[in-house]
Amino acid sequence: MASSGNSYTTSDLSRKSGDIIAEALRHPVTITQRNKPRLVLLNIEDYERLMRQSDLRAVGTIDNMSDALFDEFEAAVEAYAETEEMVR
């Protein structure tokens, strides 16, 4: 059924969509186009788990940093700058 492992071409997807969807309910399936991976089909539980994990790795910026953390950051930068001046 699969062209190589859990990988199918876009042509396979149009011809065997039911089989590919059934497989994707069990584990992620890669869809390739011109021999390059282009898509991954996965069940909703795996998708939701990945989304929850990505929320834990949210990027912080100075704009959304708490005042206490910003003060700590600013003090660390000033201490570093003073140390660099002493070294020169």
CSV table of N, CA, C and O in Angstrom, one decimal:
chain,number,residue,atom,x,y,z
A,1,MET,N,0.8,-1.2,0.0
A,1,MET,CA,0.0,0.0,0.0
A,1,MET,C,0.9,1.2,0.0
A,1,MET,O,0.7,2.1,-0.8
A,2,ALA,N,1.8,1.4,1.0
A,2,ALA,CA,2.6,2.6,1.0
A,2,ALA,C,3.8,2.5,0.0
A,2,ALA,O,4.3,1.4,-0.2
A,3,SER,N,4.2,3.7,-0.5
A,3,SER,CA,5.3,3.6,-1.4
A,3,SER,C,6.6,3.4,-0.7
A,3,SER,O,7.5,2.7,-1.2
A,4,SER,N,6.8,3.9,0.5
A,4,SER,CA,8.0,3.6,1.3
A,4,SER,C,7.6,3.9,2.8
A,4,SER,O,7.5,5.0,3.2
A,5,GLY,N,7.4,2.8,3.6
A,5,GLY,CA,7.1,3.0,5.0
A,5,GLY,C,5.7,3.7,5.1
A,5,GLY,O,4.7,3.2,4.6
A,6,ASN,N,5.7,4.8,5.8
A,6,ASN,CA,4.4,5.5,6.1
A,6,ASN,C,4.4,6.7,5.2
A,6,ASN,O,3.9,7.8,5.6
A,7,SER,N,4.8,6.6,4.0
A,7,SER,CA,4.9,7.7,3.0
A,7,SER,C,4.1,7.4,1.8
A,7,SER,O,4.1,6.3,1.3
A,8,TYR,N,3.3,8.4,1.3
A,8,TYR,CA,2.5,8.2,0.1
A,8,TYR,C,2.8,9.5,-0.8
A,8,TYR,O,3.1,10.5,-0.3
A,9,THR,N,2.5,9.3,-2.0
A,9,THR,CA,2.6,10.5,-3.0
A,9,THR,C,1.3,11.2,-3.0
A,9,THR,O,0.3,10.6,-2.6
A,10,THR,N,1.3,12.4,-3.6
A,10,THR,CA,0.0,13.1,-3.8
A,10,THR,C,-0.9,12.3,-4.7
A,10,THR,O,-2.1,12.3,-4.6
A,11,SER,N,-0.3,11.6,-5.7
A,11,SER,CA,-1.1,10.7,-6.5
A,11,SER,C,-1.8,9.6,-5.7
A,11,SER,O,-3.0,9.3,-6.0
A,12,ASP,N,-1.0,9.0,-4.8
A,12,ASP,CA,-1.6,7.9,-4.0
A,12,ASP,C,-2.8,8.5,-3.2
A,12,ASP,O,-3.8,7.8,-3.0
A,13,LEU,N,-2.6,9.7,-2.7
A,13,LEU,CA,-3.7,10.4,-1.9
A,13,LEU,C,-5.0,10.5,-2.7
A,13,LEU,O,-6.1,10.2,-2.1
A,14,SER,N,-4.9,10.8,-3.9
A,14,SER,CA,-6.1,10.9,-4.7
A,14,SER,C,-6.7,9.5,-5.0
A,14,SER,O,-7.9,9.4,-5.1
A,15,ARG,N,-5.9,8.5,-5.2
A,15,ARG,CA,-6.4,7.2,-5.5
A,15,ARG,C,-6.7,6.3,-4.3
A,15,ARG,O,-7.6,5.5,-4.4
A,16,LYS,N,-6.0,6.5,-3.2
A,16,LYS,CA,-6.2,5.6,-2.0
A,16,LYS,C,-6.6,6.4,-0.8
A,16,LYS,O,-6.1,6.1,0.3
A,17,SER,N,-7.3,7.5,-0.9
A,17,SER,CA,-7.5,8.3,0.3
A,17,SER,C,-8.1,7.6,1.5
A,17,SER,O,-7.7,7.8,2.6
A,18,GLY,N,-9.0,6.7,1.3
A,18,GLY,CA,-9.6,5.9,2.4
A,18,GLY,C,-8.6,5.1,3.1
A,18,GLY,O,-8.6,5.1,4.4
A,19,ASP,N,-7.7,4.4,2.4
A,19,ASP,CA,-6.7,3.6,3.1
A,19,ASP,C,-5.7,4.5,3.8
A,19,ASP,O,-5.2,4.2,4.9
A,20,ILE,N,-5.3,5.6,3.2
A,20,ILE,CA,-4.3,6.5,3.8
A,20,ILE,C,-4.9,7.2,5.0
A,20,ILE,O,-4.2,7.3,6.1
A,21,ILE,N,-6.2,7.6,5.0
A,21,ILE,CA,-6.8,8.1,6.2
A,21,ILE,C,-6.9,7.1,7.3
A,21,ILE,O,-6.6,7.4,8.5
A,22,ALA,N,-7.2,5.9,7.0
A,22,ALA,CA,-7.3,4.8,8.0
A,22,ALA,C,-5.9,4.6,8.6
A,22,ALA,O,-5.8,4.5,9.9
A,23,GLU,N,-4.9,4.7,7.8
A,23,GLU,CA,-3.5,4.5,8.4
A,23,GLU,C,-3.2,5.7,9.2
A,23,GLU,O,-2.5,5.6,10.3
A,24,ALA,N,-3.5,6.9,8.8
A,24,ALA,CA,-3.2,8.2,9.5
A,24,ALA,C,-3.9,8.2,10.9
A,24,ALA,O,-3.5,8.9,11.8
A,25,LEU,N,-5.0,7.5,11.0
A,25,LEU,CA,-5.7,7.4,12.3
A,25,LEU,C,-4.9,6.6,13.3
A,25,LEU,O,-5.0,6.8,14.5
A,26,ARG,N,-4.0,5.7,12.8
A,26,ARG,CA,-3.1,4.9,13.7
A,26,ARG,C,-1.8,5.6,14.0
A,26,ARG,O,-1.3,5.5,15.1
A,27,HIS,N,-1.2,6.2,13.0
A,27,HIS,CA,0.1,6.9,13.1
A,27,HIS,C,0.3,7.9,12.0
A,27,HIS,O,-0.4,7.8,11.0
A,28,PRO,N,1.2,8.9,12.2
A,28,PRO,CA,1.3,9.9,11.2
A,28,PRO,C,1.8,9.4,9.9
A,28,PRO,O,2.5,8.4,9.8
A,29,VAL,N,1.3,10.0,8.8
A,29,VAL,CA,1.6,9.5,7.4
A,29,VAL,C,2.1,10.8,6.7
A,29,VAL,O,1.6,11.8,6.7
A,30,THR,N,3.2,10.6,6.0
A,30,THR,CA,3.8,11.6,5.2
A,30,THR,C,3.3,11.6,3.8
A,30,THR,O,3.2,10.5,3.2
A,31,ILE,N,3.0,12.7,3.2
A,31,ILE,CA,2.6,12.8,1.8
A,31,ILE,C,3.7,13.6,1.1
A,31,ILE,O,4.1,14.7,1.5
A,32,THR,N,4.2,13.0,0.0
A,32,THR,CA,5.3,13.6,-0.7
A,32,THR,C,4.8,14.1,-2.1
A,32,THR,O,3.7,13.6,-2.6
A,33,GLN,N,5.5,15.1,-2.6
A,33,GLN,CA,5.2,15.6,-3.9
A,33,GLN,C,6.6,15.8,-4.6
A,33,GLN,O,7.4,16.5,-4.0
A,34,ARG,N,6.7,15.2,-5.7
A,34,ARG,CA,8.0,15.3,-6.5
A,34,ARG,C,9.2,14.8,-5.6
A,34,ARG,O,10.2,15.4,-5.5
A,35,ASN,N,8.9,13.7,-4.9
A,35,ASN,CA,9.9,13.0,-4.0
A,35,ASN,C,10.3,13.8,-2.8
A,35,ASN,O,11.3,13.5,-2.2
A,36,LYS,N,9.6,14.9,-2.5
A,36,LYS,CA,9.9,15.7,-1.3
A,36,LYS,C,8.7,15.6,-0.3
A,36,LYS,O,7.6,15.7,-0.7
A,37,PRO,N,9.0,15.4,1.0
A,37,PRO,CA,7.9,15.5,2.0
A,37,PRO,C,7.2,16.8,2.0
A,37,PRO,O,7.9,17.8,2.0
A,38,ARG,N,5.9,16.8,1.9
A,38,ARG,CA,5.2,18.1,1.8
A,38,ARG,C,4.1,18.2,2.9
A,38,ARG,O,3.8,19.3,3.3
A,39,LEU,N,3.5,17.1,3.3
A,39,LEU,CA,2.4,17.2,4.3
A,39,LEU,C,2.6,16.0,5.3
A,39,LEU,O,3.2,15.0,4.9
A,40,VAL,N,2.0,16.1,6.4
A,40,VAL,CA,1.8,15.0,7.4
A,40,VAL,C,0.4,15.0,7.8
A,40,VAL,O,-0.2,16.0,8.2
A,41,LEU,N,-0.2,13.8,7.7
A,41,LEU,CA,-1.6,13.5,8.2
A,41,LEU,C,-1.4,12.8,9.5
A,41,LEU,O,-0.7,11.9,9.6
A,42,LEU,N,-2.1,13.3,10.5
A,42,LEU,CA,-2.1,12.7,11.8
A,42,LEU,C,-3.5,12.8,12.5
A,42,LEU,O,-4.3,13.7,12.1
A,43,ASN,N,-3.7,11.9,13.4
A,43,ASN,CA,-5.0,11.9,14.1
A,43,ASN,C,-5.2,13.1,15.0
A,43,ASN,O,-4.2,13.7,15.3
A,44,ILE,N,-6.4,13.5,15.3
A,44,ILE,CA,-6.7,14.7,16.0
A,44,ILE,C,-6.0,14.7,17.4
A,44,ILE,O,-5.6,15.7,17.9
A,45,GLU,N,-6.0,13.5,18.1
A,45,GLU,CA,-5.4,13.4,19.4
A,45,GLU,C,-3.9,13.8,19.4
A,45,GLU,O,-3.4,14.5,20.2
A,46,ASP,N,-3.2,13.3,18.3
A,46,ASP,CA,-1.8,13.6,18.2
A,46,ASP,C,-1.6,15.1,17.9
A,46,ASP,O,-0.7,15.8,18.4
A,47,TYR,N,-2.4,15.6,17.0
A,47,TYR,CA,-2.4,17.0,16.7
A,47,TYR,C,-2.6,17.9,18.0
A,47,TYR,O,-1.8,18.8,18.2
A,48,GLU,N,-3.6,17.6,18.7
A,48,GLU,CA,-3.9,18.4,20.0
A,48,GLU,C,-2.8,18.3,21.0
A,48,GLU,O,-2.4,19.3,21.6
A,49,ARG,N,-2.2,17.1,21.1
A,49,ARG,CA,-1.0,16.9,22.0
A,49,ARG,C,0.1,17.8,21.5
A,49,ARG,O,0.7,18.5,22.4
A,50,LEU,N,0.4,17.8,20.2
A,50,LEU,CA,1.5,18.7,19.7
A,50,LEU,C,1.2,20.2,20.0
A,50,LEU,O,2.1,20.9,20.3
A,51,MET,N,-0.1,20.6,19.8
A,51,MET,CA,-0.4,22.0,20.0
A,51,MET,C,-0.3,22.3,21.5
A,51,MET,O,0.2,23.4,21.8
A,52,ARG,N,-0.7,21.4,22.4
A,52,ARG,CA,-0.5,21.7,23.8
A,52,ARG,C,1.0,21.8,24.2
A,52,ARG,O,1.4,22.7,24.9
A,53,GLN,N,1.8,21.0,23.6
A,53,GLN,CA,3.2,21.1,23.9
A,53,GLN,C,3.8,22.4,23.3
A,53,GLN,O,4.7,23.0,23.9
A,54,SER,N,3.4,22.8,22.2
A,54,SER,CA,3.9,24.0,21.6
A,54,SER,C,3.5,25.2,22.5
A,54,SER,O,4.3,26.2,22.5
A,55,ASP,N,2.4,25.2,23.2
A,55,ASP,CA,2.0,26.3,24.0
A,55,ASP,C,3.0,26.5,25.2
A,55,ASP,O,3.2,27.6,25.6
A,56,LEU,N,3.6,25.4,25.6
A,56,LEU,CA,4.6,25.4,26.7
A,56,LEU,C,5.9,26.1,26.3
A,56,LEU,O,6.6,26.6,27.1
A,57,ARG,N,6.1,26.1,24.9
A,57,ARG,CA,7.3,26.7,24.4
A,57,ARG,C,7.1,28.1,23.8
A,57,ARG,O,7.8,28.5,22.9
A,58,ALA,N,6.1,28.8,24.3
A,58,ALA,CA,5.8,30.1,23.7
A,58,ALA,C,7.0,31.1,23.9
A,58,ALA,O,7.7,31.0,24.9
A,59,VAL,N,7.2,31.9,22.9
A,59,VAL,CA,8.3,32.8,22.9
A,59,VAL,C,7.9,34.1,23.7
A,59,VAL,O,6.9,34.6,23.6
A,60,GLY,N,8.8,34.5,24.6
A,60,GLY,CA,8.6,35.7,25.3
A,60,GLY,C,9.4,36.9,24.7
A,60,GLY,O,10.4,36.6,24.1
A,61,THR,N,8.9,38.1,24.9
A,61,THR,CA,9.6,39.2,24.4
A,61,THR,C,9.7,40.2,25.6
A,61,THR,O,9.0,40.1,26.6
A,62,ILE,N,10.5,41.3,25.4
A,62,ILE,CA,10.6,42.3,26.4
A,62,ILE,C,9.2,42.9,26.6
A,62,ILE,O,8.8,43.3,27.8
A,63,ASP,N,8.4,43.0,25.6
A,63,ASP,CA,7.1,43.7,25.7
A,63,ASP,C,6.1,42.9,26.6
A,63,ASP,O,5.3,43.5,27.3
A,64,ASN,N,6.2,41.6,26.6
A,64,ASN,CA,5.3,40.8,27.5
A,64,ASN,C,6.0,40.2,28.7
A,64,ASN,O,5.4,39.4,29.4
A,65,MET,N,7.2,40.7,29.1
A,65,MET,CA,7.9,40.3,30.2
A,65,MET,C,7.4,41.0,31.5
A,65,MET,O,7.1,42.2,31.4
A,66,SER,N,7.3,40.3,32.6
A,66,SER,CA,6.9,40.9,33.8
A,66,SER,C,7.9,42.0,34.3
A,66,SER,O,9.0,41.9,33.9
A,67,ASP,N,7.4,42.9,35.1
A,67,ASP,CA,8.3,44.0,35.5
A,67,ASP,C,9.5,43.4,36.3
A,67,ASP,O,10.6,43.9,36.2
A,68,ALA,N,9.2,42.4,37.2
A,68,ALA,CA,10.2,41.9,38.0
A,68,ALA,C,11.3,41.2,37.1
A,68,ALA,O,12.5,41.3,37.4
A,69,LEU,N,10.9,40.4,36.2
A,69,LEU,CA,11.8,39.8,35.3
A,69,LEU,C,12.6,40.8,34.4
A,69,LEU,O,13.8,40.6,34.2
A,70,PHE,N,11.9,41.8,34.0
A,70,PHE,CA,12.6,42.9,33.2
A,70,PHE,C,13.6,43.5,34.0
A,70,PHE,O,14.7,43.8,33.6
A,71,ASP,N,13.3,43.8,35.3
A,71,ASP,CA,14.3,44.5,36.2
A,71,ASP,C,15.5,43.6,36.4
A,71,ASP,O,16.7,44.0,36.4
A,72,GLU,N,15.3,42.3,36.5
A,72,GLU,CA,16.4,41.3,36.7
A,72,GLU,C,17.2,41.2,35.4
A,72,GLU,O,18.5,41.2,35.4
A,73,PHE,N,16.6,41.2,34.2
A,73,PHE,CA,17.2,41.2,33.0
A,73,PHE,C,18.1,42.5,32.8
A,73,PHE,O,19.3,42.4,32.4
A,74,GLU,N,17.5,43.6,33.1
A,74,GLU,CA,18.2,44.9,33.0
A,74,GLU,C,19.4,44.9,33.9
A,74,GLU,O,20.5,45.4,33.4
A,75,ALA,N,19.3,44.5,35.1
A,75,ALA,CA,20.4,44.4,36.0
A,75,ALA,C,21.6,43.5,35.5
A,75,ALA,O,22.7,43.8,35.6
A,76,ALA,N,21.2,42.4,34.9
A,76,ALA,CA,22.2,41.5,34.4
A,76,ALA,C,22.9,42.1,33.2
A,76,ALA,O,24.1,41.9,33.1
A,77,VAL,N,22.2,42.8,32.3
A,77,VAL,CA,22.8,43.5,31.2
A,77,VAL,C,23.8,44.6,31.7
A,77,VAL,O,24.9,44.7,31.2
A,78,GLU,N,23.4,45.3,32.7
A,78,GLU,CA,24.2,46.4,33.2
A,78,GLU,C,25.5,45.8,33.9
A,78,GLU,O,26.6,46.3,33.7
A,79,ALA,N,25.3,44.7,34.6
A,79,ALA,CA,26.5,44.0,35.2
A,79,ALA,C,27.4,43.5,34.2
A,79,ALA,O,28.7,43.6,34.3
A,80,TYR,N,26.9,43.0,33.1
A,80,TYR,CA,27.7,42.5,32.0
A,80,TYR,C,28.5,43.6,31.4
A,80,TYR,O,29.7,43.5,31.1
A,81,ALA,N,27.8,44.7,31.1
A,81,ALA,CA,28.4,45.9,30.5
A,81,ALA,C,29.6,46.4,31.4
A,81,ALA,O,30.6,46.8,30.9
A,82,GLU,N,29.4,46.5,32.7
A,82,GLU,CA,30.4,47.0,33.6
A,82,GLU,C,31.6,46.0,33.6
A,82,GLU,O,32.7,46.5,33.6
A,83,THR,N,31.4,44.8,33.6
A,83,THR,CA,32.4,43.8,33.6
A,83,THR,C,33.2,43.9,32.3
A,83,THR,O,34.5,43.9,32.3
A,84,GLU,N,32.6,44.1,31.2
A,84,GLU,CA,33.3,44.3,29.9
A,84,GLU,C,34.1,45.6,29.9
A,84,GLU,O,35.2,45.6,29.3
A,85,GLU,N,33.6,46.7,30.5
A,85,GLU,CA,34.4,47.9,30.6
A,85,GLU,C,35.7,47.7,31.4
A,85,GLU,O,36.7,48.2,31.1
A,86,MET,N,35.6,46.9,32.5
A,86,MET,CA,36.7,46.6,33.4
A,86,MET,C,37.8,45.8,32.6
A,86,MET,O,39.0,46.0,32.8
A,87,VAL,N,37.4,44.9,31.8
A,87,VAL,CA,38.3,44.1,31.0
A,87,VAL,C,39.1,44.9,30.0
A,87,VAL,O,40.3,44.6,29.8
A,88,ARG,N,38.5,45.9,29.5
A,88,ARG,CA,39.2,46.7,28.4
A,88,ARG,C,40.2,47.6,29.1
A,88,ARG,O,40.8,48.2,29.6
